[in-house]
Amino acid sequence: MDWKRLHRWLGLIPGSILLVLGLTGALLAIDPVQQAWQAPAAADSLTVADMLEGVSRTISGVEEIRRLPSGVLVAYSFDGEQPRADRIDPASGDILGSYQPSVLPRWVKNLHRSLLLGDAGRWGAAIVAACMLLISASGLVLLLRHLGGWKQLPAQVRGSSLQRVHVLAGRMALAMLLLISVTALCMSAVTLGMVAIDSDAEPGVTSLPIGQPGMAGSQIPFLRDLAVADLRKLSFPDASDAEDTWKVVSRGGEAWIDRYSGRLLAWHDATPAQQFYDWVRMLHSGEGAWWPWALLLGLTAGSIPLFWLSGLLMWRQARRDLPRIGNNSPLAQADMLIFVASEGGSTWAFARALHEALARNGHRVHSAGLEHFQSGPQARQIFILAATYGNGQPPAHASRAIARIEEQRAGALPVTVLGFGDRQFPAFCAFAAAIEQALLRQGWSGLLPLERIHGQSAQQFMLWGEALARALGEPLTLDYRPRLPEMTTLRLTARQEYPGCDDRPSVILRFRWPRAGIRDRLLGRGLARFAAGDLVGIVPPGGAVPRHYSLASGSEDGFLEICVRRLPGGLCSTHLFGLAPGDTVQAFIRPNPGFALPDDSRPVILVGAGTGVAPLAGFIRRNDRRAPMHLYLGARDPARDFYFGPEIAHWRSEGRVASVQATFSRLPGGAHVQDALRHDAERVRDLVSRGALVRVCGSHAMARGVAAVLDGILASLRLSVQQLKIKGRYAEDVF
Amino acid sequence: MNKTPLLAGLIVAGTFALPALAHGRTVTVTTQLKAYGGDGAYLALYLVDAKGAYARTLWVAGGKAKYYKHLADWNRLSAADGRRLAGVSGASVGAGRTLKVTADLADALIDAGYEIRLDAAVENLRDSPAEIRLPLTAANAGRAQAGRQYIQSLSYEFQ
């Protein structure tokens, strides 16, 4: 079942009406909260007869007394010609004030339950409630998929900020949303008459006049036994109708009482269906519930616009990212087949680059979704570009892809799989790996082994393209053009140079960004807020693909700082290295939410080598809480590439970093940062067992080495890097 | 209880268990509701005889039977009349609106101690059984009477 599509379309279309029901529902929660404050505290032992005695002294001509679910008691009477409704104190009978049914205009409730359209609208609202149930249920399935199962439910949420808002709010509100939709459906069934919950039968009893005035309510035995807390409604006998009776609606049922003798004439038990319905109504409306429940209902209803808006924006983003492929040859004629599995559409941009590059070489190329996987009569190569969704899941449209591969006999031609994913997830590119495994099991061969592309890295894709060109024996130019976010102009204010080793000098660049006006800020324009560990994307002049650099500062620091090492032939690094103060670059922020540090006081182990120390320096710089941070820093030579050296010493004296272990590989007896960790095994174990977070930044090789060393150190704690990653305690930023 | 447009000129066929209509008259009852600030009202317009016994239902405004218990007097008195709704029910009447009902009455009912009664109920507001009691006499024709809570005026005319 395509839960994602169901969730999306129900959320977008009936969801827009649900938005109205949510907003009005949030408003309607005001009444029960307000009434709960108004309700007088009545002793449990107080009887209706006691109350009537009090009321008889304060209000004359009472016709009816109702106890609202909130506990507020309302006496209805006539003051001459003028009907009155007063809130009363049941113990004394004192008038507490006049009664207003609601602080809200009536249309709010009518909009909520019938969209102001009468009975047709009630059906509409019921259908929307059913949609809400489906949206919530499918949301739960997607949430579990995203996080990786029930056990991962409390895990850290990853993804773009929109996704995170949607998923985090969903995790908090789902249970309540499910409850609200189920209770709404129950109430609709009753309102629309699909379920009858009480009998309308009237007992047809009358009072028997015996030539004397009626008995005072306070003398009637039934009312002397009935607690005020159990009362729903008490109707007084009509003064002008000698045969009229008292009528009591209580929690337990309905009673008719002779006005002269005070005898119980008839009794109808409340049906279990009625009692169930009362419960449902209380749960849904909050009336009669403990007031924080009503507040919770209101907040949950108020969260619906948040889901709707973030969902809408996510959908728009996915649509925008969906590229169109031109000159797509039919399957029967194509010699190159490309099958794509993409959740948000970004993988299609890579597929298009591959498609166009092959087409330029004269190939007839056919691209399609992975759910259509099959060979063709003319096909000579098959490529599968597969993104992994969440923690190891296939994108929704390709959920049956592996089954489809397993149904088909292997062809003689090679299939090459290219995986896309995010290293923050423990199951990095797991879907692509599963596809490759399935293909190998079926007997397919591959032209190239599985390559895993992290974070839509254009560089990695280019490198894969070079390998592919060699394997195909033809030149191949992958012209990948990602959709770039809006750019902001950064101006260089300072540069600090390091000679570096092997003719690869480095520089720490500090930029300033233009202040955004209020209008731009409201529209979300201008440079996004950022924190150390996020990335800045910079597009060099003449280039199409941004390079990403880890940020060594946050917005709060008032400057944007990165550490750049000049690579031979590196377009972007060479450009940046050549910048003089006052020069500008075009840049945007890319959040790196899994890597940023949460705002708490847990100990932190920071491991960085080379320019990878930059985000770690940023963490330390903003460690105003003085969380115990322990830095393991690797460089080659203290005189050549000890980035942030003086600053780190200063932060150490301020207590922003608890300990610093620097290793230098080019010094005599040189060591790597892994060696320092191994040397400190005991302390690392102690920190991790106390809940420490770990952040690793540097090259692939270094990150792999660090993970291997830590696995060794943590084995005696029965912990592994993989487990820490699953718990969101271990994150890497590698390049 | 939904709002409905003005119900004017409703002809109610007089084919129930009543004295033969050999000598009958058509009566038009006009009920103007107050702007009481609530949802549409449920109304029961009916006749009782000189002893206060139920005679006949003229009109019931409001479509949901489960709310009829709020029209308490009518509901109780007419409980035995299995055809009390036959052809004489319609939608609830919005605040400030007017309901016009026509019915054929035998001459024998007029000036014979019969009374036109109206019960009213509005959701979340108090029920008003016996909102109006108006003796069915030739002299009362054209005389408007106000109700206790929801009715601005009720009057009837013979044709």
mmCIF file of N, CA and C in Angstrom, chain A residues 206 209 240-243, chain B residues 47-55 76-77 112-115 117 133:
data_model
loop_
_atom_site.group_PDB
_atom_site.id
_atom_site.type_symbol
_atom_site.label_atom_id
_atom_site.label_comp_id
_atom_site.label_asym_id
_atom_site.label_seq_id
_atom_site.Cartn_x
_atom_site.Cartn_y
_atom_site.Cartn_z
ATOM 1 N N THR A 206 -48.254 10.687 34.852
ATOM 2 C CA THR A 206 -48.701 12.015 35.271
ATOM 3 C C THR A 206 -48.795 12.049 36.790
ATOM 4 N N PRO A 209 -53.367 14.631 41.172
ATOM 5 C CA PRO A 209 -53.724 15.705 42.126
ATOM 6 C C PRO A 209 -54.492 15.132 43.308
ATOM 7 N N SER A 240 -48.630 25.607 35.644
ATOM 8 C CA SER A 240 -49.993 25.686 35.118
ATOM 9 C C SER A 240 -50.575 24.325 34.752
ATOM 10 N N ASP A 241 -49.796 23.262 34.901
ATOM 11 C CA ASP A 241 -50.264 21.924 34.518
ATOM 12 C C ASP A 241 -50.289 21.041 35.764
ATOM 13 N N ALA A 242 -51.497 20.798 36.252
ATOM 14 C CA ALA A 242 -51.634 20.090 37.528
ATOM 15 C C ALA A 242 -51.094 18.671 37.457
ATOM 16 N N GLU A 243 -51.039 18.097 36.233
ATOM 17 C CA GLU A 243 -50.608 16.707 36.117
ATOM 18 C C GLU A 243 -49.120 16.556 35.814
ATOM 19 N N LEU B 47 -53.008 20.990 18.872
ATOM 20 C CA LEU B 47 -54.290 21.349 19.485
ATOM 21 C C LEU B 47 -54.549 20.450 20.681
ATOM 22 N N VAL B 48 -55.049 21.054 21.762
ATOM 23 C CA VAL B 48 -55.553 20.243 22.873
ATOM 24 C C VAL B 48 -57.012 20.628 23.108
ATOM 25 N N ASP B 49 -57.753 19.695 23.658
ATOM 26 C CA ASP B 49 -59.180 19.982 23.860
ATOM 27 C C ASP B 49 -59.411 20.690 25.200
ATOM 28 N N ALA B 50 -60.665 20.889 25.533
ATOM 29 C CA ALA B 50 -61.025 21.671 26.717
ATOM 30 C C ALA B 50 -60.475 21.043 27.996
ATOM 31 N N LYS B 51 -60.288 19.700 27.972
ATOM 32 C CA LYS B 51 -59.771 19.042 29.176
ATOM 33 C C LYS B 51 -58.250 18.988 29.190
ATOM 34 N N GLY B 52 -57.657 19.545 28.162
ATOM 35 C CA GLY B 52 -56.191 19.506 28.106
ATOM 36 C C GLY B 52 -55.679 18.244 27.443
ATOM 37 N N ALA B 53 -56.579 17.440 26.845
ATOM 38 C CA ALA B 53 -56.134 16.222 26.173
ATOM 39 C C ALA B 53 -55.707 16.553 24.751
ATOM 40 N N TYR B 54 -54.705 15.840 24.297
ATOM 41 C CA TYR B 54 -54.157 16.050 22.949
ATOM 42 C C TYR B 54 -55.208 15.766 21.893
ATOM 43 N N ALA B 55 -55.286 16.664 20.901
ATOM 44 C CA ALA B 55 -56.246 16.442 19.836
ATOM 45 C C ALA B 55 -55.549 16.142 18.514
ATOM 46 N N ARG B 76 -45.039 14.267 25.101
ATOM 47 C CA ARG B 76 -45.732 13.425 26.084
ATOM 48 C C ARG B 76 -47.200 13.227 25.678
ATOM 49 N N LEU B 77 -47.844 14.338 25.345
ATOM 50 C CA LEU B 77 -49.275 14.262 25.051
ATOM 51 C C LEU B 77 -49.556 13.471 23.781
ATOM 52 N N ALA B 112 -64.865 25.835 20.849
ATOM 53 C CA ALA B 112 -65.315 24.659 21.592
ATOM 54 C C ALA B 112 -64.338 24.324 22.715
ATOM 55 N N GLY B 113 -63.584 25.334 23.157
ATOM 56 C CA GLY B 113 -62.661 25.101 24.269
ATOM 57 C C GLY B 113 -61.301 24.578 23.837
ATOM 58 N N TYR B 114 -61.122 24.371 22.528
ATOM 59 C CA TYR B 114 -59.814 23.897 22.049
ATOM 60 C C TYR B 114 -58.773 25.001 22.170
ATOM 61 N N GLU B 115 -57.527 24.585 22.254
ATOM 62 C CA GLU B 115 -56.431 25.533 22.462
ATOM 63 C C GLU B 115 -55.321 25.191 21.476
ATOM 64 N N ARG B 117 -51.484 25.150 20.966
ATOM 65 C CA ARG B 117 -50.289 25.238 21.810
ATOM 66 C C ARG B 117 -49.039 25.145 20.954
ATOM 67 N N ARG B 133 -49.958 29.365 24.587
ATOM 68 C CA ARG B 133 -51.273 28.714 24.640
ATOM 69 C C ARG B 133 -52.280 29.749 24.201
#
